[in-house]
mmCIF file of C-alpha atoms in Angstrom:
data_model
loop_
_atom_site.group_PDB
_atom_site.id
_atom_site.type_symbol
_atom_site.label_atom_id
_atom_site.label_comp_id
_atom_site.label_asym_id
_atom_site.label_seq_id
_atom_site.Cartn_x
_atom_site.Cartn_y
_atom_site.Cartn_z
ATOM 1 C CA ARG B 242 27.590 40.125 -0.496
ATOM 2 C CA SER B 243 26.265 43.546 -0.457
ATOM 3 C CA THR B 244 23.156 44.859 -2.457
ATOM 4 C CA SER B 245 23.168 48.651 -3.178
ATOM 5 C CA ARG B 246 19.878 50.564 -3.961
ATOM 6 C CA ASN B 247 19.294 53.544 -6.018
ATOM 7 C CA LYS B 248 16.028 55.446 -7.126
ATOM 8 C CA GLU B 249 15.520 53.207 -10.087
ATOM 9 C CA GLU B 250 15.665 50.095 -7.698
ATOM 10 C CA MET B 251 13.342 51.533 -5.375
ATOM 11 C CA ALA B 252 10.787 51.979 -8.130
ATOM 12 C CA GLY B 253 10.780 48.554 -9.052
ATOM 13 C CA GLY B 254 13.945 48.898 -11.321
ATOM 14 C CA PRO B 255 17.025 46.276 -11.503
ATOM 15 C CA VAL B 256 18.604 45.240 -8.160
ATOM 16 C CA ARG B 257 22.306 45.564 -8.170
ATOM 17 C CA SER B 258 24.373 43.325 -5.767
ATOM 18 C CA LEU B 259 27.894 42.889 -5.667
ATOM 19 C CA GLU B 260 30.670 40.583 -4.043
ATOM 20 C CA VAL B 261 34.558 41.854 -3.462
ATOM 21 C CA LEU B 262 36.777 38.924 -4.620
ATOM 22 C CA SER B 263 39.695 41.049 -4.039
ATOM 23 C CA THR B 264 41.332 44.143 -2.894
ATOM 24 C CA HIS B 265 44.241 45.564 -4.585
ATOM 25 C CA ASP B 266 46.604 48.276 -3.504
ATOM 26 C CA PHE B 267 49.625 49.274 -5.506
ATOM 27 C CA SER B 268 52.286 51.461 -6.588
ATOM 28 C CA ALA B 269 52.565 52.176 -10.471
ATOM 29 C CA VAL B 270 53.410 54.366 -13.117
ATOM 30 C CA PHE B 271 50.572 55.904 -15.289
ATOM 31 C CA LYS B 272 50.957 55.106 -18.732
ATOM 32 C CA GLY B 273 47.983 57.208 -19.997
ATOM 33 C CA ILE B 274 43.988 56.604 -21.275
ATOM 34 C CA GLU B 275 43.582 54.583 -24.356
ATOM 35 C CA LYS B 276 40.376 54.077 -26.266
ATOM 36 C CA PRO B 277 40.797 50.708 -27.710
ATOM 37 C CA PRO B 278 38.465 49.675 -30.690
ATOM 38 C CA CYS B 279 35.035 47.837 -30.020
ATOM 39 C CA ARG B 280 35.008 44.054 -30.592
ATOM 40 C CA LYS B 281 31.411 43.685 -30.969
ATOM 41 C CA ARG B 282 30.102 42.830 -34.350
ATOM 42 C CA THR B 283 27.219 45.307 -35.370
ATOM 43 C CA ALA B 284 27.407 47.181 -38.668
ATOM 44 C CA MET B 285 28.710 50.197 -36.700
ATOM 45 C CA CYS B 286 31.176 48.796 -35.195
ATOM 46 C CA PRO B 287 34.331 49.169 -34.292
ATOM 47 C CA ASP B 288 34.556 52.742 -34.194
ATOM 48 C CA ARG B 289 30.953 54.292 -34.709
ATOM 49 C CA CYS B 290 29.218 52.160 -32.257
ATOM 50 C CA GLY B 291 29.892 53.915 -29.006
ATOM 51 C CA HIS B 292 30.625 50.727 -27.378
ATOM 52 C CA SER B 293 33.911 51.208 -26.848
ATOM 53 C CA LYS B 294 35.350 52.512 -23.522
ATOM 54 C CA GLU B 295 38.466 54.286 -22.284
ATOM 55 C CA VAL B 296 40.781 52.683 -20.162
ATOM 56 C CA ALA B 297 43.285 54.013 -17.751
ATOM 57 C CA LEU B 298 46.977 51.868 -18.235
ATOM 58 C CA PHE B 299 48.988 51.517 -15.359
ATOM 59 C CA GLU B 300 52.380 49.961 -14.882
ATOM 60 C CA VAL B 301 52.483 48.158 -11.547
ATOM 61 C CA THR B 302 55.688 48.571 -9.911
ATOM 62 C CA ALA B 303 54.982 47.551 -6.201
ATOM 63 C CA TYR B 304 52.139 45.847 -4.022
ATOM 64 C CA HIS B 305 51.488 47.095 -0.932
ATOM 65 C CA ARG B 306 48.335 44.987 -0.338
ATOM 66 C CA HIS B 307 46.407 42.118 -1.872
ATOM 67 C CA GLU B 308 43.262 40.661 0.022
ATOM 68 C CA THR B 309 41.515 37.758 -1.327
ATOM 69 C CA PRO B 310 38.216 37.285 0.431
ATOM 70 C CA GLY B 311 36.435 35.620 -2.323
ATOM 71 C CA LYS B 312 36.927 32.264 -3.921
ATOM 72 C CA TYR B 313 37.582 33.422 -7.393
ATOM 73 C CA HIS B 314 40.074 36.499 -7.551
ATOM 74 C CA ASP B 315 42.819 38.400 -9.660
ATOM 75 C CA ALA B 316 46.264 37.530 -8.990
ATOM 76 C CA GLN B 317 48.772 40.128 -8.479
ATOM 77 C CA ALA B 318 49.534 41.975 -11.893
ATOM 78 C CA LYS B 319 52.459 43.600 -13.445
ATOM 79 C CA VAL B 320 49.689 45.907 -15.615
ATOM 80 C CA PHE B 321 46.536 46.813 -14.653
ATOM 81 C CA HIS B 322 43.539 48.290 -16.938
ATOM 82 C CA ALA B 323 40.913 50.364 -15.569
ATOM 83 C CA ASP B 324 37.589 50.931 -17.414
ATOM 84 C CA ILE B 325 37.074 54.667 -16.283
ATOM 85 C CA ARG B 326 33.357 54.110 -16.441
ATOM 86 C CA ALA B 327 33.338 51.907 -13.537
ATOM 87 C CA CYS B 328 35.228 55.010 -11.531
ATOM 88 C CA ALA B 329 33.694 57.337 -9.314
ATOM 89 C CA ASP B 330 33.838 61.116 -10.510
ATOM 90 C CA PRO B 331 36.676 62.381 -8.047
ATOM 91 C CA VAL B 332 38.770 59.426 -9.650
ATOM 92 C CA VAL B 333 38.124 60.348 -12.971
ATOM 93 C CA ASP B 334 38.933 63.839 -12.550
ATOM 94 C CA ILE B 335 42.237 62.568 -10.884
ATOM 95 C CA LEU B 336 42.601 60.646 -13.933
ATOM 96 C CA ARG B 337 42.160 63.266 -16.364
ATOM 97 C CA GLY B 338 44.958 65.234 -14.743
ATOM 98 C CA MET B 339 47.432 62.655 -14.696
ATOM 99 C CA LEU B 340 50.372 62.800 -17.364
ATOM 100 C CA PRO B 341 51.864 59.545 -18.880
ATOM 101 C CA GLY B 342 55.019 58.708 -16.863
ATOM 102 C CA GLN B 343 53.419 59.974 -13.265
ATOM 103 C CA ASN B 344 53.575 57.939 -10.312
ATOM 104 C CA ALA B 345 50.378 57.030 -8.554
ATOM 105 C CA ARG B 346 49.231 54.696 -5.762
ATOM 106 C CA VAL B 347 46.229 52.855 -6.699
ATOM 107 C CA VAL B 348 43.493 50.776 -4.606
ATOM 108 C CA TYR B 349 41.087 48.636 -6.647
ATOM 109 C CA HIS B 350 38.294 46.082 -5.981
ATOM 110 C CA GLN B 351 37.640 43.042 -8.080
ATOM 111 C CA ASN B 352 33.635 43.222 -7.903
ATOM 112 C CA TYR B 353 31.589 40.284 -8.954
ATOM 113 C CA VAL B 354 28.171 42.203 -9.838
ATOM 114 C CA THR B 355 24.690 40.572 -9.961
ATOM 115 C CA VAL B 356 21.910 42.630 -11.695
ATOM 116 C CA THR B 357 18.341 41.459 -11.296
ATOM 117 C CA GLN B 358 15.725 42.705 -13.247
ATOM 118 C CA PRO B 359 11.971 43.164 -11.987
ATOM 119 C CA ASP B 360 11.023 39.892 -14.451
ATOM 120 C CA GLY B 361 13.769 37.640 -12.479
ATOM 121 C CA THR B 362 16.160 37.746 -14.882
ATOM 122 C CA SER B 363 19.967 38.499 -13.896
ATOM 123 C CA SER B 364 23.304 38.991 -15.669
ATOM 124 C CA GLN B 365 26.945 38.733 -13.761
ATOM 125 C CA PHE B 366 29.846 40.374 -14.858
ATOM 126 C CA PRO B 367 33.129 41.270 -13.297
ATOM 127 C CA GLU B 368 33.928 44.889 -12.215
ATOM 128 C CA ARG B 369 37.214 46.362 -11.423
ATOM 129 C CA PRO B 370 36.620 49.931 -10.121
ATOM 130 C CA ILE B 371 39.372 52.312 -8.868
ATOM 131 C CA ILE B 372 38.290 53.134 -5.184
ATOM 132 C CA LYS B 373 41.223 55.228 -4.136
ATOM 133 C CA LEU B 374 43.932 56.976 -6.883
ATOM 134 C CA GLU B 375 46.449 59.069 -5.415
ATOM 135 C CA ALA B 376 48.565 61.056 -8.252
ATOM 136 C CA LEU B 377 52.241 61.240 -6.743
#
């Protein structure tokens, strides 16, 4: 388990920690970027609320590595959906420059994230950021 600290946290803001549950390294065909409709139920949903996210879609062709140090983890998949918001800017730049049908090498972590607020309350959720992307 690791804990990352940013300026907000140093000033008494929320503390974010994560545990890497699995690492996936595979070759894939990029299918494009989709923006599925929001599934929340506010008056502005599904198309005017701002909740929906952009998702990069990959069809896995071959696995090169699948490490599972965590007790709970994603199995090897045939399709991978990446939430672009969870990716670093250099990865997002590569994604935006890719064309549907293009081959890629993808490495992502399945993280279990815990955000603890100053009042002691916390939330936990999975996150699957692409940590390395190579357009081939």
